Coordinates of C-alpha atoms in Angstrom, one line a residue:
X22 CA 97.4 64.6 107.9
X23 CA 98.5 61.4 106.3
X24 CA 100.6 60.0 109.3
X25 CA 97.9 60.9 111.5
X26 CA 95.4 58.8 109.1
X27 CA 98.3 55.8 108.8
X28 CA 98.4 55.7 112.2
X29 CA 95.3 55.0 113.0
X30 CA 94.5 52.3 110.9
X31 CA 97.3 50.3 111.7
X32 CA 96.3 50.4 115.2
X33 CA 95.4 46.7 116.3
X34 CA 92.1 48.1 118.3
X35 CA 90.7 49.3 114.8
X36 CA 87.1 47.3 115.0
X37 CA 85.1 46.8 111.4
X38 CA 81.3 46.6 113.3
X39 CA 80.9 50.8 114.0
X40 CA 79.0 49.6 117.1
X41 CA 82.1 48.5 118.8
X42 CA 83.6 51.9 118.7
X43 CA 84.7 54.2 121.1
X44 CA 86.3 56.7 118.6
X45 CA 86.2 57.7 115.0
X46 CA 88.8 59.2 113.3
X47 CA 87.7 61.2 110.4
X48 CA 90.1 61.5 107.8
X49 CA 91.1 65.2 107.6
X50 CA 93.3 66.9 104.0
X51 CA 92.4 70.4 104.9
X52 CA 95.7 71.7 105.0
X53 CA 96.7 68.9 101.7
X54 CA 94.1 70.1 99.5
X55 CA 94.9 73.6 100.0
X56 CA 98.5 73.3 98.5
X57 CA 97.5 70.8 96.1
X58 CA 95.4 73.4 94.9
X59 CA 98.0 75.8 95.5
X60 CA 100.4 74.4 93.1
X61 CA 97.3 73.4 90.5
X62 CA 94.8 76.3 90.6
X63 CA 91.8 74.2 90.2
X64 CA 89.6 76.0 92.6
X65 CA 90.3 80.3 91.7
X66 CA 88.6 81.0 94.6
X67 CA 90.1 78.9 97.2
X68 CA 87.2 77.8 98.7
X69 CA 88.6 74.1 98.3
X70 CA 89.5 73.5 102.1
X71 CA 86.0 74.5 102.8
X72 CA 84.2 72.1 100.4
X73 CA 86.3 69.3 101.1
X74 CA 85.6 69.8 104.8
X75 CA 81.6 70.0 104.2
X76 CA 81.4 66.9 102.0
X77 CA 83.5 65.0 104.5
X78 CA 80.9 65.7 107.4
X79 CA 78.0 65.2 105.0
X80 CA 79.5 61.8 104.2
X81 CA 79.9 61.1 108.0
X82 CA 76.6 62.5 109.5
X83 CA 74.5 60.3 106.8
X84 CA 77.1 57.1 106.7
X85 CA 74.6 55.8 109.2
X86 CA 73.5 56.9 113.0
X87 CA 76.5 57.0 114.8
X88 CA 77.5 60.7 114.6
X89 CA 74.3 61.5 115.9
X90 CA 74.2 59.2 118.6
X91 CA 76.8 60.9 121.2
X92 CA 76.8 64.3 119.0
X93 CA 79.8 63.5 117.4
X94 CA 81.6 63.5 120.5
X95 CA 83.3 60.6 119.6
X96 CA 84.6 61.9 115.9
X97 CA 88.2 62.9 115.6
X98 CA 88.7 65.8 113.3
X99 CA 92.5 66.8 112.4
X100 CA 93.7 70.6 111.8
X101 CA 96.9 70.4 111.2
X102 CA 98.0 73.7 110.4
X103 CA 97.5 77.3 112.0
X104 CA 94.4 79.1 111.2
X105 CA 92.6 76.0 111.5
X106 CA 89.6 75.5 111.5
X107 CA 88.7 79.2 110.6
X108 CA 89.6 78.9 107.2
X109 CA 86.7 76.7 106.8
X110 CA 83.7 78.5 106.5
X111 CA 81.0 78.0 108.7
X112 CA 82.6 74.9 110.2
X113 CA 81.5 75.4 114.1
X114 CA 78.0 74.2 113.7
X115 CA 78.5 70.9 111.9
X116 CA 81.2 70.6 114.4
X117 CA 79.1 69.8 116.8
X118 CA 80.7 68.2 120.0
X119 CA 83.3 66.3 117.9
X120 CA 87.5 66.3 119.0
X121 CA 89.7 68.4 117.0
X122 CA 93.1 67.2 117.0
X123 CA 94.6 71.3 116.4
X124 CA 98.0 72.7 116.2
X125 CA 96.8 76.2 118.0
X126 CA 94.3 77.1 120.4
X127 CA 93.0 80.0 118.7
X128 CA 92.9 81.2 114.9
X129 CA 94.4 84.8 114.4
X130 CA 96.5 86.3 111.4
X131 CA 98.1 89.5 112.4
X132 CA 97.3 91.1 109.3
X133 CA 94.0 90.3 108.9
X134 CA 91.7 88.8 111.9
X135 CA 91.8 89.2 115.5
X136 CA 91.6 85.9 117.8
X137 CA 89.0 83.1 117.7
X138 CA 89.4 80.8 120.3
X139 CA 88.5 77.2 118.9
X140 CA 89.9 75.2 121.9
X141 CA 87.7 73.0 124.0
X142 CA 90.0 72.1 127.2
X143 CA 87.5 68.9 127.8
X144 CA 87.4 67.2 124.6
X145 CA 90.3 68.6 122.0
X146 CA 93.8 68.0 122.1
X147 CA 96.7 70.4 120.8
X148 CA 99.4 68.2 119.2
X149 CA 102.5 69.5 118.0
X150 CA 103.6 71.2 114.2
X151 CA 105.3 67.8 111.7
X152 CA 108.6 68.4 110.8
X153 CA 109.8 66.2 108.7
X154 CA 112.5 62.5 108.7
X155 CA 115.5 64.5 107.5
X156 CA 115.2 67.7 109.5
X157 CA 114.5 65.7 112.7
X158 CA 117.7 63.3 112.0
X159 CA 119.8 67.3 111.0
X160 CA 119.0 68.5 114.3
X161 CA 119.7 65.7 116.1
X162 CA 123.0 64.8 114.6
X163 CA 123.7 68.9 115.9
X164 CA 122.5 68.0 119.3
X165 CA 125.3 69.0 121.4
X166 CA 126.0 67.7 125.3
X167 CA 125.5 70.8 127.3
X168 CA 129.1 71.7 128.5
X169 CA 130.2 71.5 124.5
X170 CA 127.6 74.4 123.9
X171 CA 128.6 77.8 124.0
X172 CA 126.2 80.5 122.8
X173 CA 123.8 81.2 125.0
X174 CA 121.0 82.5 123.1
X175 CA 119.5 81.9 119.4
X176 CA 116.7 82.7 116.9
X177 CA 117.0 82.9 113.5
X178 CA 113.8 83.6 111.2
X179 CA 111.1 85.9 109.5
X180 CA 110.9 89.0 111.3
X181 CA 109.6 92.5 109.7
X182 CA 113.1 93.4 108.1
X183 CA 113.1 90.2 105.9
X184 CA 109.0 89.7 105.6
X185 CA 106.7 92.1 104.8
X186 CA 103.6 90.2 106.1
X187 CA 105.6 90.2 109.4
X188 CA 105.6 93.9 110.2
X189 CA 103.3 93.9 113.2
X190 CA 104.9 90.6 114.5
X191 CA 106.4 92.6 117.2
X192 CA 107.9 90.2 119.6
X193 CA 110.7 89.3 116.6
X194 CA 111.4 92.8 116.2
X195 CA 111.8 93.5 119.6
X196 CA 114.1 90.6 119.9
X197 CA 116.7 91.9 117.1
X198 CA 116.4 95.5 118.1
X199 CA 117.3 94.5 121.8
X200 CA 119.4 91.3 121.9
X201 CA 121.4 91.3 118.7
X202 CA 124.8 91.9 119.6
X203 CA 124.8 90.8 123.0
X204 CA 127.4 88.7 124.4
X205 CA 126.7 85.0 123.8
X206 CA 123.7 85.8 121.7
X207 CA 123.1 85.0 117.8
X208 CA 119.8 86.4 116.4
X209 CA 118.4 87.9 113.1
X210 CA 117.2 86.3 109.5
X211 CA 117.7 83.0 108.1
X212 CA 121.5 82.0 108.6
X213 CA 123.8 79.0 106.7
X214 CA 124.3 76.4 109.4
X215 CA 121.1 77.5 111.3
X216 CA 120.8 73.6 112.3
X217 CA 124.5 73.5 113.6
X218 CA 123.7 76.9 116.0
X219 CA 120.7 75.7 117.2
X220 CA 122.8 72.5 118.8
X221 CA 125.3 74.7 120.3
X222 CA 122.6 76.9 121.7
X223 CA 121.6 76.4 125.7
X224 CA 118.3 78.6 125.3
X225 CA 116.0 78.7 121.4
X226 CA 113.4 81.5 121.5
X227 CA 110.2 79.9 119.9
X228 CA 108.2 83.7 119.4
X229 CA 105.3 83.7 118.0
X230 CA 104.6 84.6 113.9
X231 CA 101.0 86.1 112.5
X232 CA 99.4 83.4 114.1
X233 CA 100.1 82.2 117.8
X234 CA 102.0 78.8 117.4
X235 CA 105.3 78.5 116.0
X236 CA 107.7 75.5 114.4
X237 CA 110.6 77.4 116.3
X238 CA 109.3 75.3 119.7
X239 CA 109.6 72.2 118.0
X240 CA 113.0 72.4 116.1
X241 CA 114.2 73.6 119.5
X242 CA 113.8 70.3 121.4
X243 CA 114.3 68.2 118.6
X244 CA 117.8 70.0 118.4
X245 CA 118.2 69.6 122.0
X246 CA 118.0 73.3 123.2
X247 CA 115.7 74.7 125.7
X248 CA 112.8 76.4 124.6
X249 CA 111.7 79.9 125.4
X250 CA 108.0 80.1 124.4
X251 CA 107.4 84.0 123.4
X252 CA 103.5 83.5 122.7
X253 CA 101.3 84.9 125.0
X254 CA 98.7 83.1 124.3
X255 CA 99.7 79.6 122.7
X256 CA 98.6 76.5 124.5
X257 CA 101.4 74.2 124.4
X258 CA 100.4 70.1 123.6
X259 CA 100.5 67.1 126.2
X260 CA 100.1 69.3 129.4
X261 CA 98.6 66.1 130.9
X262 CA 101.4 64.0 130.0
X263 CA 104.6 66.6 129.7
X264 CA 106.2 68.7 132.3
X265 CA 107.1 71.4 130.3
X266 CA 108.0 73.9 133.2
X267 CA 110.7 71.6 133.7
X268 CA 112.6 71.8 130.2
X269 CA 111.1 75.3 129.0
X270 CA 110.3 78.6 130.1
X271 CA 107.0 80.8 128.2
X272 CA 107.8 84.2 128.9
X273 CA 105.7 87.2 128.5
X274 CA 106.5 88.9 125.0
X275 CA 106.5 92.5 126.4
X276 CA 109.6 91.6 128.2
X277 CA 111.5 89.7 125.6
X278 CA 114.6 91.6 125.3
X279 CA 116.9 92.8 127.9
X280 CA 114.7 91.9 130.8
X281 CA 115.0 88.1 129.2
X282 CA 119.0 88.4 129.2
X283 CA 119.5 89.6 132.5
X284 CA 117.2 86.6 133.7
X285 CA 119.3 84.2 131.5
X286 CA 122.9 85.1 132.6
X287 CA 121.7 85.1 136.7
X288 CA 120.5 81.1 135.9
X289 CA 122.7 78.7 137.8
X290 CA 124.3 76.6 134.9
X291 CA 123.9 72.7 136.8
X292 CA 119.6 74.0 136.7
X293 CA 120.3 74.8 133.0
X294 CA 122.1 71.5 132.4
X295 CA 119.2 69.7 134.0
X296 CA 116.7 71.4 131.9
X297 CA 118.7 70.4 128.6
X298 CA 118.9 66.7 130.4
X299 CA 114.5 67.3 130.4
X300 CA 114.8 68.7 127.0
X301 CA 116.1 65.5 125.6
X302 CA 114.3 63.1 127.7
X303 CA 110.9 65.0 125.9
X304 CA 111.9 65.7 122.8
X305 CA 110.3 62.1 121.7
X306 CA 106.5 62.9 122.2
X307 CA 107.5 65.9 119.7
X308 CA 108.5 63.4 117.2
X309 CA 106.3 62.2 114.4
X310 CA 109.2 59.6 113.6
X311 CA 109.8 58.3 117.0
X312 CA 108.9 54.7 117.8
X313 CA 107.7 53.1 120.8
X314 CA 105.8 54.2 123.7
X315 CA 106.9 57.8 123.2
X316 CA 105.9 59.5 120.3
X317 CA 102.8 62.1 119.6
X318 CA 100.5 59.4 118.3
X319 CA 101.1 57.7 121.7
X320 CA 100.4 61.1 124.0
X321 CA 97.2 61.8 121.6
X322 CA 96.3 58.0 122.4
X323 CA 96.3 58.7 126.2
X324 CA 94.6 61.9 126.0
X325 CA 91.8 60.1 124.1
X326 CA 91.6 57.2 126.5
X327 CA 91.5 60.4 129.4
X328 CA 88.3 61.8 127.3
X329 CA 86.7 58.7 127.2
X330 CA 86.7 58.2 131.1
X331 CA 84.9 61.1 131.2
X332 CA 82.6 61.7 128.2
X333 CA 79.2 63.3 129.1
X334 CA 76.1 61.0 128.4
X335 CA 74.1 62.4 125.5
X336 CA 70.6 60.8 125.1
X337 CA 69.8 62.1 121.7
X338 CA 68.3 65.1 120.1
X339 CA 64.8 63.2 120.1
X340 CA 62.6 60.7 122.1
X341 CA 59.8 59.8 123.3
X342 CA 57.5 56.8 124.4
X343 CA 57.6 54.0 121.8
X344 CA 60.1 56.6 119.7

């Protein structure tokens, strides 16, 4: 939330006169309050997300006329963590036709609410889960040339025999109870040296957790492995600007076991070498840290400049002659 703020009010193309504007950003601590609050308490009923994120468009809608003149569609709201927006109550409406900036396509929690879809393919733009300076320098230091690697397939995480609130995560207990021990494959709960395997790995399953999107995908390329998306449902970032059939597979979660092995071993090794070439090659627009032209600030900055081309003309909610 804060790098995404930094960023863009560094950018040289931030105007002072709200007329001259073609965007908005709207600066978003959802996710910040909440573990603020969190760690202090202040707010028993954790509704503090939701308050913060009403005052903020109160503030906007009556800072002057410019929310209402192109019905918000050209305010940049951030959600930068699953579940998002849903846990804010109510927060469609005042929405209005605004971008969200969104980790995941839909809010869902295994355990407790089935899918909302919250994704708008014409105006919001799915960016990619932080992790942060000294993982990303770990798992590249780890990030092995593709002959030196030599297991073949890896996940290590939460799955339902080491968290409860994981028990109907099925996809992660279908991967232990059919891969683990297979040749050439590490898998099960969190490991010493997790970062180390991840770089000696050719594939990284990225399965989903209660809620469709998962930091697996990301640690993946940043580690230099190729990605296996097991999320059914997950809309993956930058589809206008990455190739990702090119340096990952998504694979159906019913068949991510056995069915996923036997497709791994028949792969010709110089088409897997080329992937993990991709895999690198990409890993930048990933990167919150990266610098230059290739970095997810950049690939949110071209999606933006793609909406703009081609935002709809709204003449107001009211007129009339001599209005």
């Amino acid at each position: 939330e804060y790098l995404f703020h930094h960023f863009f009010r560094s950018l040289p193309c931030v105007v002072q006169d709200p007329s001259e504007a073609d965007f908005f950003f709207v600066p978003s601590y959802f996710k910040c309050i909440e573990v603020v609050n969190f760690v202090e308490q202040f707010d028993r009923e954790e509704t503090e997300a939701s308050v913060l994120f009403h005052q903020t468009v109160d503030y906007v809608t009556q800072f002057g006329p410019w929310f209402g003149r192109r019905d918000g569609s050209d305010h940049i709201f951030l959600f930068s963590w699953g579940r998002f927006p849903c846990r804010l109550s109510n927060w469609r409406a005042p929405s209005r036709s605004s971008i969200a900036l969104q980790v995941e396509n839909n809010c869902e929690d295994l355990n407790s609410e089935g899918p909302q879809p919250t994704f708008n393919r014409w105006k919001d733009i799915i960016i990619p889960g932080h992790i942060d300076q000294w993982r990303v320098a770990e798992l590249q230091k780890w990030n092995l040339p593709f002959q030196q690697r030599d297991v073949l397939l890896s996940f290590h995480g939460r799955h339902a025999g080491n968290t409860e609130s994981y028990s109907k995560v099925s996809v992660r207990t279908q991967i232990l109870e059919e891969l683990e021990g297979l040749p050439g494959v590490s898998v099960g709960g969190f490991i010493e040296g997790y970062h180390e395997l991840l770089g000696q790995s050719m594939f990284c399953l990225a399965p989903r957790g209660i809620t469709p999107w998962t930091i697996h995908l990301y640690v993946a390329m940043l580690a230099g492995c190729i990605p296996i998306i097991l999320s059914d449902d997950y809309e993956v970032p930058f589809q206008g600007i990455v190739d990702w059939p090119s340096f990952s597979l998504k694979w159906p979660m019913r068949s991510a076991g056995r069915e996923l092995y036997a497709y791994l071993v028949s792969l010709d090794p110089a088409l897997m070498a080329e992937m993990k070439r991709r895999v690198d090659e990409n890993s930048c627009w990933f990167n919150y840290y990266s610098s230059g032209a290739c970095s997810p600030y950049r690939a949110v900055l071209r999606s933006l400049e793609e909406r703009l081309k081609q935002r709809p003309t709204y003449v107001g909610q009211w007129w009339g002659p001599g209005g």
